[in-house]
Amino acid sequence: PLSGAKMIPRICPESAPPGEKDVFEVLMKDHACQNWLVLHSLDLARHVKKVSGEADFVVIIPGLGVAVLEVKSHTFIKYDEHGWWLGIDSKPEARGPFTQANDAMYSIIEYAKARMPETVSRIPFVSGVVFSECSFPQTSPECQSWQVIDKQVLRGDGLIKAIIRLLANGFEHLQSKGLRSLDPGQFSEGNATDLSLILRPRFEFILKPSDRIRSMEESVMRCTDQQLQLLDFVGENDRL
């Protein structure tokens, strides 16, 4: 039985990068994050910088806040005057992983704040990057050192402690910038569930009986047309 975070959705697709699969499995199975809610591969139709975007993981933790994680599975990462090189055979990218995570975070804040402003204004939102397959010892103007969760951190304290530390450092950083209204202690499990439903709502569509009958009639007509075409073909073939 699963004993970790509630994963939404509960299945990680086979096409996901290996780093995302590893993070998904740890969060799903670790008992220490049993009351966490985790949204995987959250599409952002209203992105602050682009037409659309995606957050690899949105980790919602009652009593602590929300961590937006970008996961990179590359074994080779370099930054120079041309930009970010993610992978040996890659081309440079202007937007690095920290910028991607930060933009996704602000897109989520903007969307959620319009729907539950009082709760969101009290929650610390923090972004970070997980380098699952390599170390990232270098400092970058795009990030704080505490936003890095690299292979050494994962081998040491592990992912769960790293996420908790990320949120603690992020909360301290936000307070130092004058955001004294933040109060993660007021972020209840009910608030966390409401936020997850806003970001990834559950829904189902049921056809009305009249629509279902019309659909069946259209299907019968389509099949009848196919049968008539086949009969015409058979009629033109002497052997058949």
PDB file of C-alpha atoms in Angstrom:
ATOM      1  CA  PRO A   1       0.000   0.000   0.000  1.00  0.00           C
ATOM      2  CA  LEU A   2       1.107   3.523  -0.766  1.00  0.00           C
ATOM      3  CA  SER A   3       2.027   5.532   2.329  1.00  0.00           C
ATOM      4  CA  GLY A   4       3.487   8.769   0.978  1.00  0.00           C
ATOM      5  CA  ALA A   5       2.036  11.949  -0.506  1.00  0.00           C
ATOM      6  CA  LYS A   6      -1.228  12.040  -2.392  1.00  0.00           C
ATOM      7  CA  MET A   7      -0.081  12.213  -6.013  1.00  0.00           C
ATOM      8  CA  ILE A   8      -2.327  13.928  -8.546  1.00  0.00           C
ATOM      9  CA  PRO A   9      -2.429  12.133 -10.922  1.00  0.00           C
ATOM     10  CA  ARG A  10      -1.500   8.857  -9.207  1.00  0.00           C
ATOM     11  CA  ILE A  11       0.429   7.490 -12.187  1.00  0.00           C
ATOM     12  CA  CYS A  12       3.682   8.811 -13.642  1.00  0.00           C
ATOM     13  CA  PRO A  13       3.701   8.299 -17.431  1.00  0.00           C
ATOM     14  CA  GLU A  14       6.362   6.107 -18.996  1.00  0.00           C
ATOM     15  CA  SER A  15       7.396   9.025 -21.206  1.00  0.00           C
ATOM     16  CA  ALA A  16       8.448  11.129 -18.192  1.00  0.00           C
ATOM     17  CA  PRO A  17      12.203  11.853 -17.812  1.00  0.00           C
ATOM     18  CA  PRO A  18      14.041   9.524 -15.378  1.00  0.00           C
ATOM     19  CA  GLY A  19      14.563  12.293 -12.815  1.00  0.00           C
ATOM     20  CA  GLU A  20      10.833  13.014 -12.661  1.00  0.00           C
ATOM     21  CA  LYS A  21      10.112   9.303 -12.247  1.00  0.00           C
ATOM     22  CA  ASP A  22      12.551   9.121  -9.321  1.00  0.00           C
ATOM     23  CA  VAL A  23      11.081  12.185  -7.603  1.00  0.00           C
ATOM     24  CA  PHE A  24       7.554  10.867  -8.169  1.00  0.00           C
ATOM     25  CA  GLU A  25       8.380   7.499  -6.617  1.00  0.00           C
ATOM     26  CA  VAL A  26      10.029   8.997  -3.512  1.00  0.00           C
ATOM     27  CA  LEU A  27       7.128  11.362  -2.852  1.00  0.00           C
ATOM     28  CA  MET A  28       4.580   8.597  -3.431  1.00  0.00           C
ATOM     29  CA  LYS A  29       6.219   6.119  -1.044  1.00  0.00           C
ATOM     30  CA  ASP A  30       7.898   8.112   1.757  1.00  0.00           C
ATOM     31  CA  HIS A  31       5.807   7.986   4.931  1.00  0.00           C
ATOM     32  CA  ALA A  32       7.233  11.344   6.076  1.00  0.00           C
ATOM     33  CA  CYS A  33       5.113  13.211   3.502  1.00  0.00           C
ATOM     34  CA  GLN A  34       1.834  11.408   4.118  1.00  0.00           C
ATOM     35  CA  ASN A  35      -0.267  14.596   4.411  1.00  0.00           C
ATOM     36  CA  TRP A  36       1.337  16.280   1.377  1.00  0.00           C
ATOM     37  CA  LEU A  37      -0.472  16.905  -1.904  1.00  0.00           C
ATOM     38  CA  VAL A  38       1.676  16.772  -5.046  1.00  0.00           C
ATOM     39  CA  LEU A  39       0.614  17.873  -8.521  1.00  0.00           C
ATOM     40  CA  HIS A  40       2.828  16.358 -11.210  1.00  0.00           C
ATOM     41  CA  SER A  41       3.293  17.939 -14.636  1.00  0.00           C
ATOM     42  CA  LEU A  42       0.878  20.817 -14.064  1.00  0.00           C
ATOM     43  CA  ASP A  43       0.093  22.590 -17.343  1.00  0.00           C
ATOM     44  CA  LEU A  44      -0.036  26.371 -17.048  1.00  0.00           C
ATOM     45  CA  ALA A  45      -2.285  27.841 -19.716  1.00  0.00           C
ATOM     46  CA  ARG A  46      -1.834  31.324 -18.204  1.00  0.00           C
ATOM     47  CA  HIS A  47       1.927  31.643 -17.942  1.00  0.00           C
ATOM     48  CA  VAL A  48       3.433  34.954 -16.836  1.00  0.00           C
ATOM     49  CA  LYS A  49       6.106  34.927 -19.549  1.00  0.00           C
ATOM     50  CA  LYS A  50       5.017  32.497 -22.284  1.00  0.00           C
ATOM     51  CA  VAL A  51       1.838  31.459 -24.077  1.00  0.00           C
ATOM     52  CA  SER A  52       1.805  28.351 -21.879  1.00  0.00           C
ATOM     53  CA  GLY A  53       4.126  26.448 -19.566  1.00  0.00           C
ATOM     54  CA  GLU A  54       4.434  23.586 -17.136  1.00  0.00           C
ATOM     55  CA  ALA A  55       5.465  22.959 -13.547  1.00  0.00           C
ATOM     56  CA  ASP A  56       7.133  19.579 -13.062  1.00  0.00           C
ATOM     57  CA  PHE A  57       6.002  19.281  -9.424  1.00  0.00           C
ATOM     58  CA  VAL A  58       3.857  21.470  -7.194  1.00  0.00           C
ATOM     59  CA  VAL A  59       4.343  20.207  -3.633  1.00  0.00           C
ATOM     60  CA  ILE A  60       1.607  21.463  -1.289  1.00  0.00           C
ATOM     61  CA  ILE A  61       2.478  20.992   2.386  1.00  0.00           C
ATOM     62  CA  PRO A  62       0.060  22.002   5.170  1.00  0.00           C
ATOM     63  CA  GLY A  63       1.789  24.110   7.811  1.00  0.00           C
ATOM     64  CA  LEU A  64       4.761  24.885   5.557  1.00  0.00           C
ATOM     65  CA  GLY A  65       3.760  26.211   2.141  1.00  0.00           C
ATOM     66  CA  VAL A  66       4.066  25.366  -1.535  1.00  0.00           C
ATOM     67  CA  ALA A  67       7.255  24.295  -3.350  1.00  0.00           C
ATOM     68  CA  VAL A  68       7.351  24.505  -7.156  1.00  0.00           C
ATOM     69  CA  LEU A  69      10.068  22.188  -8.460  1.00  0.00           C
ATOM     70  CA  GLU A  70      11.757  21.990 -11.834  1.00  0.00           C
ATOM     71  CA  VAL A  71      13.496  18.618 -12.336  1.00  0.00           C
ATOM     72  CA  LYS A  72      16.511  18.173 -14.613  1.00  0.00           C
ATOM     73  CA  SER A  73      17.749  14.633 -15.362  1.00  0.00           C
ATOM     74  CA  HIS A  74      20.805  15.657 -17.394  1.00  0.00           C
ATOM     75  CA  THR A  75      24.236  14.307 -16.501  1.00  0.00           C
ATOM     76  CA  PHE A  76      25.917  17.367 -18.044  1.00  0.00           C
ATOM     77  CA  ILE A  77      25.001  20.987 -17.219  1.00  0.00           C
ATOM     78  CA  LYS A  78      26.960  24.092 -18.133  1.00  0.00           C
ATOM     79  CA  TYR A  79      26.348  27.838 -18.052  1.00  0.00           C
ATOM     80  CA  ASP A  80      28.360  30.361 -20.076  1.00  0.00           C
ATOM     81  CA  GLU A  81      27.909  33.581 -22.042  1.00  0.00           C
ATOM     82  CA  HIS A  82      25.705  31.719 -24.549  1.00  0.00           C
ATOM     83  CA  GLY A  83      23.245  30.464 -21.936  1.00  0.00           C
ATOM     84  CA  TRP A  84      22.412  27.133 -20.308  1.00  0.00           C
ATOM     85  CA  TRP A  85      23.633  23.861 -21.831  1.00  0.00           C
ATOM     86  CA  LEU A  86      21.497  20.967 -20.582  1.00  0.00           C
ATOM     87  CA  GLY A  87      23.024  17.758 -21.908  1.00  0.00           C
ATOM     88  CA  ILE A  88      26.207  17.130 -23.916  1.00  0.00           C
ATOM     89  CA  ASP A  89      24.515  17.355 -27.324  1.00  0.00           C
ATOM     90  CA  SER A  90      22.244  20.248 -26.382  1.00  0.00           C
ATOM     91  CA  LYS A  91      21.940  23.776 -27.724  1.00  0.00           C
ATOM     92  CA  PRO A  92      22.169  26.753 -25.345  1.00  0.00           C
ATOM     93  CA  GLU A  93      18.937  28.008 -23.781  1.00  0.00           C
ATOM     94  CA  ALA A  94      18.446  31.570 -22.585  1.00  0.00           C
ATOM     95  CA  ARG A  95      15.968  30.597 -19.867  1.00  0.00           C
ATOM     96  CA  GLY A  96      17.658  28.459 -17.252  1.00  0.00           C
ATOM     97  CA  PRO A  97      15.940  25.950 -14.950  1.00  0.00           C
ATOM     98  CA  PHE A  98      15.737  28.432 -12.058  1.00  0.00           C
ATOM     99  CA  THR A  99      13.974  30.989 -14.230  1.00  0.00           C
ATOM    100  CA  GLN A 100      11.617  28.273 -15.465  1.00  0.00           C
ATOM    101  CA  ALA A 101      10.751  27.252 -11.903  1.00  0.00           C
ATOM    102  CA  ASN A 102      10.330  30.855 -10.778  1.00  0.00           C
ATOM    103  CA  ASP A 103       8.077  31.804 -13.712  1.00  0.00           C
ATOM    104  CA  ALA A 104       5.934  28.707 -13.131  1.00  0.00           C
ATOM    105  CA  MET A 105       5.628  29.627  -9.450  1.00  0.00           C
ATOM    106  CA  TYR A 106       4.452  33.180 -10.181  1.00  0.00           C
ATOM    107  CA  SER A 107       1.976  31.877 -12.764  1.00  0.00           C
ATOM    108  CA  ILE A 108       0.485  29.585 -10.097  1.00  0.00           C
ATOM    109  CA  ILE A 109       0.367  32.383  -7.506  1.00  0.00           C
ATOM    110  CA  GLU A 110      -1.359  34.736  -9.937  1.00  0.00           C
ATOM    111  CA  TYR A 111      -3.964  32.123 -10.874  1.00  0.00           C
ATOM    112  CA  ALA A 112      -4.659  30.940  -7.310  1.00  0.00           C
ATOM    113  CA  LYS A 113      -4.700  34.410  -5.785  1.00  0.00           C
ATOM    114  CA  ALA A 114      -7.611  35.428  -7.987  1.00  0.00           C
ATOM    115  CA  ARG A 115      -9.641  32.527  -6.564  1.00  0.00           C
ATOM    116  CA  MET A 116      -8.635  32.294  -2.884  1.00  0.00           C
ATOM    117  CA  PRO A 117      -6.835  35.588  -2.135  1.00  0.00           C
ATOM    118  CA  GLU A 118      -6.874  35.454   1.687  1.00  0.00           C
ATOM    119  CA  THR A 119      -5.328  31.987   1.873  1.00  0.00           C
ATOM    120  CA  VAL A 120      -2.765  32.503  -0.886  1.00  0.00           C
ATOM    121  CA  SER A 121      -1.573  35.800   0.617  1.00  0.00           C
ATOM    122  CA  ARG A 122      -0.509  33.894   3.771  1.00  0.00           C
ATOM    123  CA  ILE A 123       1.212  30.932   2.072  1.00  0.00           C
ATOM    124  CA  PRO A 124       4.955  30.949   1.354  1.00  0.00           C
ATOM    125  CA  PHE A 125       5.527  29.941  -2.273  1.00  0.00           C
ATOM    126  CA  VAL A 126       9.090  28.873  -3.072  1.00  0.00           C
ATOM    127  CA  SER A 127      10.709  27.575  -6.251  1.00  0.00           C
ATOM    128  CA  GLY A 128      13.655  25.205  -6.571  1.00  0.00           C
ATOM    129  CA  VAL A 129      15.477  22.964  -9.025  1.00  0.00           C
ATOM    130  CA  VAL A 130      16.259  19.273  -8.607  1.00  0.00           C
ATOM    131  CA  PHE A 131      19.370  18.095 -10.465  1.00  0.00           C
ATOM    132  CA  SER A 132      18.777  14.368 -10.074  1.00  0.00           C
ATOM    133  CA  GLU A 133      21.837  13.107 -11.971  1.00  0.00           C
ATOM    134  CA  CYS A 134      24.604  15.625 -11.308  1.00  0.00           C
ATOM    135  CA  SER A 135      26.070  18.006  -8.729  1.00  0.00           C
ATOM    136  CA  PHE A 136      25.541  21.747  -9.008  1.00  0.00           C
ATOM    137  CA  PRO A 137      28.209  23.374  -6.827  1.00  0.00           C
ATOM    138  CA  GLN A 138      28.360  26.639  -8.742  1.00  0.00           C
ATOM    139  CA  THR A 139      26.548  29.783  -7.649  1.00  0.00           C
ATOM    140  CA  SER A 140      24.357  31.537 -10.191  1.00  0.00           C
ATOM    141  CA  PRO A 141      22.819  35.028 -10.273  1.00  0.00           C
ATOM    142  CA  GLU A 142      19.531  33.304 -11.130  1.00  0.00           C
ATOM    143  CA  CYS A 143      19.198  31.513  -7.796  1.00  0.00           C
ATOM    144  CA  GLN A 144      19.899  31.342  -4.082  1.00  0.00           C
ATOM    145  CA  SER A 145      22.110  28.465  -2.946  1.00  0.00           C
ATOM    146  CA  TRP A 146      19.220  26.995  -0.937  1.00  0.00           C
ATOM    147  CA  GLN A 147      17.144  26.614  -4.128  1.00  0.00           C
ATOM    148  CA  VAL A 148      19.457  23.855  -5.364  1.00  0.00           C
ATOM    149  CA  ILE A 149      18.651  20.187  -4.715  1.00  0.00           C
ATOM    150  CA  ASP A 150      21.391  18.284  -6.528  1.00  0.00           C
ATOM    151  CA  LYS A 151      22.637  14.707  -6.533  1.00  0.00           C
ATOM    152  CA  GLN A 152      24.824  15.259  -3.458  1.00  0.00           C
ATOM    153  CA  VAL A 153      21.869  16.568  -1.461  1.00  0.00           C
ATOM    154  CA  LEU A 154      19.693  13.667  -2.595  1.00  0.00           C
ATOM    155  CA  ARG A 155      22.366  11.167  -1.541  1.00  0.00           C
ATOM    156  CA  GLY A 156      22.803  12.931   1.809  1.00  0.00           C
ATOM    157  CA  ASP A 157      19.651  14.190   3.516  1.00  0.00           C
ATOM    158  CA  GLY A 158      17.311  12.933   0.820  1.00  0.00           C
ATOM    159  CA  LEU A 159      14.514  14.597  -1.138  1.00  0.00           C
ATOM    160  CA  ILE A 160      11.938  15.022   1.633  1.00  0.00           C
ATOM    161  CA  LYS A 161      14.275  16.840   4.033  1.00  0.00           C
ATOM    162  CA  ALA A 162      15.584  18.911   1.130  1.00  0.00           C
ATOM    163  CA  ILE A 163      12.066  20.117   0.229  1.00  0.00           C
ATOM    164  CA  ILE A 164      11.300  20.981   3.869  1.00  0.00           C
ATOM    165  CA  ARG A 165      14.594  22.897   4.101  1.00  0.00           C
ATOM    166  CA  LEU A 166      13.813  24.666   0.802  1.00  0.00           C
ATOM    167  CA  LEU A 167      10.514  25.928   2.203  1.00  0.00           C
ATOM    168  CA  ALA A 168      12.057  26.947   5.537  1.00  0.00           C
ATOM    169  CA  ASN A 169      14.817  28.936   3.816  1.00  0.00           C
ATOM    170  CA  GLY A 170      12.342  30.404   1.356  1.00  0.00           C
ATOM    171  CA  PHE A 171      10.052  31.553   4.173  1.00  0.00           C
ATOM    172  CA  GLU A 172      12.997  33.187   5.942  1.00  0.00           C
ATOM    173  CA  HIS A 173      14.066  34.874   2.694  1.00  0.00           C
ATOM    174  CA  LEU A 174      10.554  36.211   2.022  1.00  0.00           C
ATOM    175  CA  GLN A 175      10.311  37.594   5.544  1.00  0.00           C
ATOM    176  CA  SER A 176      13.654  39.365   5.100  1.00  0.00           C
ATOM    177  CA  LYS A 177      12.109  41.089   2.055  1.00  0.00           C
ATOM    178  CA  GLY A 178       9.329  42.525   4.218  1.00  0.00           C
ATOM    179  CA  LEU A 179       6.573  39.951   3.614  1.00  0.00           C
ATOM    180  CA  ARG A 180       5.561  39.757   7.265  1.00  0.00           C
ATOM    181  CA  SER A 181       1.961  38.762   6.506  1.00  0.00           C
ATOM    182  CA  LEU A 182       3.014  35.204   5.658  1.00  0.00           C
ATOM    183  CA  ASP A 183       1.844  32.656   8.202  1.00  0.00           C
ATOM    184  CA  PRO A 184       2.404  29.049   7.085  1.00  0.00           C
ATOM    185  CA  GLY A 185       1.066  27.809  10.422  1.00  0.00           C
ATOM    186  CA  GLN A 186      -2.400  28.884   9.259  1.00  0.00           C
ATOM    187  CA  PHE A 187      -2.127  26.789   6.083  1.00  0.00           C
ATOM    188  CA  SER A 188      -4.414  23.911   7.052  1.00  0.00           C
ATOM    189  CA  GLU A 189      -5.022  20.579   5.333  1.00  0.00           C
ATOM    190  CA  GLY A 190      -8.390  21.945   4.214  1.00  0.00           C
ATOM    191  CA  ASN A 191      -6.681  24.956   2.617  1.00  0.00           C
ATOM    192  CA  ALA A 192      -4.199  22.618   0.931  1.00  0.00           C
ATOM    193  CA  THR A 193      -7.018  20.518  -0.539  1.00  0.00           C
ATOM    194  CA  ASP A 194      -8.841  23.639  -1.766  1.00  0.00           C
ATOM    195  CA  LEU A 195      -5.675  24.883  -3.450  1.00  0.00           C
ATOM    196  CA  SER A 196      -5.087  21.533  -5.170  1.00  0.00           C
ATOM    197  CA  LEU A 197      -8.681  21.547  -6.472  1.00  0.00           C
ATOM    198  CA  ILE A 198      -8.231  25.056  -7.850  1.00  0.00           C
ATOM    199  CA  LEU A 199      -5.003  24.157  -9.630  1.00  0.00           C
ATOM    200  CA  ARG A 200      -6.143  20.736 -10.844  1.00  0.00           C
ATOM    201  CA  PRO A 201      -9.940  20.358 -10.533  1.00  0.00           C
ATOM    202  CA  ARG A 202     -11.715  17.019 -10.689  1.00  0.00           C
ATOM    203  CA  PHE A 203     -14.595  16.764 -13.136  1.00  0.00           C
ATOM    204  CA  GLU A 204     -16.581  14.374 -15.287  1.00  0.00           C
ATOM    205  CA  PHE A 205     -18.913  14.865 -18.223  1.00  0.00           C
ATOM    206  CA  ILE A 206     -22.034  12.732 -18.643  1.00  0.00           C
ATOM    207  CA  LEU A 207     -24.011  12.682 -21.870  1.00  0.00           C
ATOM    208  CA  LYS A 208     -27.687  13.508 -21.595  1.00  0.00           C
ATOM    209  CA  PRO A 209     -29.975  10.635 -22.745  1.00  0.00           C
ATOM    210  CA  SER A 210     -30.982  12.593 -25.862  1.00  0.00           C
ATOM    211  CA  ASP A 211     -27.329  13.212 -26.757  1.00  0.00           C
ATOM    212  CA  ARG A 212     -26.496   9.555 -26.167  1.00  0.00           C
ATOM    213  CA  ILE A 213     -29.354   8.419 -28.481  1.00  0.00           C
ATOM    214  CA  ARG A 214     -28.234  10.888 -31.165  1.00  0.00           C
ATOM    215  CA  SER A 215     -24.648   9.608 -30.845  1.00  0.00           C
ATOM    216  CA  MET A 216     -25.837   6.008 -31.268  1.00  0.00           C
ATOM    217  CA  GLU A 217     -27.915   6.944 -34.334  1.00  0.00           C
ATOM    218  CA  GLU A 218     -24.922   8.710 -35.899  1.00  0.00           C
ATOM    219  CA  SER A 219     -22.786   5.654 -35.188  1.00  0.00           C
ATOM    220  CA  VAL A 220     -25.343   3.335 -36.835  1.00  0.00           C
ATOM    221  CA  MET A 221     -25.541   5.583 -39.898  1.00  0.00           C
ATOM    222  CA  ARG A 222     -21.749   5.707 -40.128  1.00  0.00           C
ATOM    223  CA  CYS A 223     -21.528   1.909 -39.912  1.00  0.00           C
ATOM    224  CA  THR A 224     -24.324   1.541 -42.488  1.00  0.00           C
ATOM    225  CA  ASP A 225     -22.441   3.789 -44.922  1.00  0.00           C
ATOM    226  CA  GLN A 226     -19.326   1.666 -44.436  1.00  0.00           C
ATOM    227  CA  GLN A 227     -21.324  -1.515 -45.075  1.00  0.00           C
ATOM    228  CA  LEU A 228     -22.836  -0.091 -48.255  1.00  0.00           C
ATOM    229  CA  GLN A 229     -19.385   0.909 -49.525  1.00  0.00           C
ATOM    230  CA  LEU A 230     -18.147  -2.612 -48.833  1.00  0.00           C
ATOM    231  CA  LEU A 231     -21.151  -4.169 -50.611  1.00  0.00           C
ATOM    232  CA  ASP A 232     -20.498  -1.948 -53.654  1.00  0.00           C
ATOM    233  CA  PHE A 233     -16.882  -3.105 -53.679  1.00  0.00           C
ATOM    234  CA  VAL A 234     -17.916  -6.781 -53.385  1.00  0.00           C
ATOM    235  CA  GLY A 235     -20.487  -6.376 -56.159  1.00  0.00           C
ATOM    236  CA  GLU A 236     -17.809  -5.148 -58.563  1.00  0.00           C
ATOM    237  CA  ASN A 237     -15.537  -8.110 -57.865  1.00  0.00           C
ATOM    238  CA  ASP A 238     -16.645 -11.255 -59.758  1.00  0.00           C
ATOM    239  CA  ARG A 239     -14.576 -13.613 -57.616  1.00  0.00           C
ATOM    240  CA  LEU A 240     -16.175 -12.365 -54.408  1.00  0.00           C
TER     241      LEU A 240
END
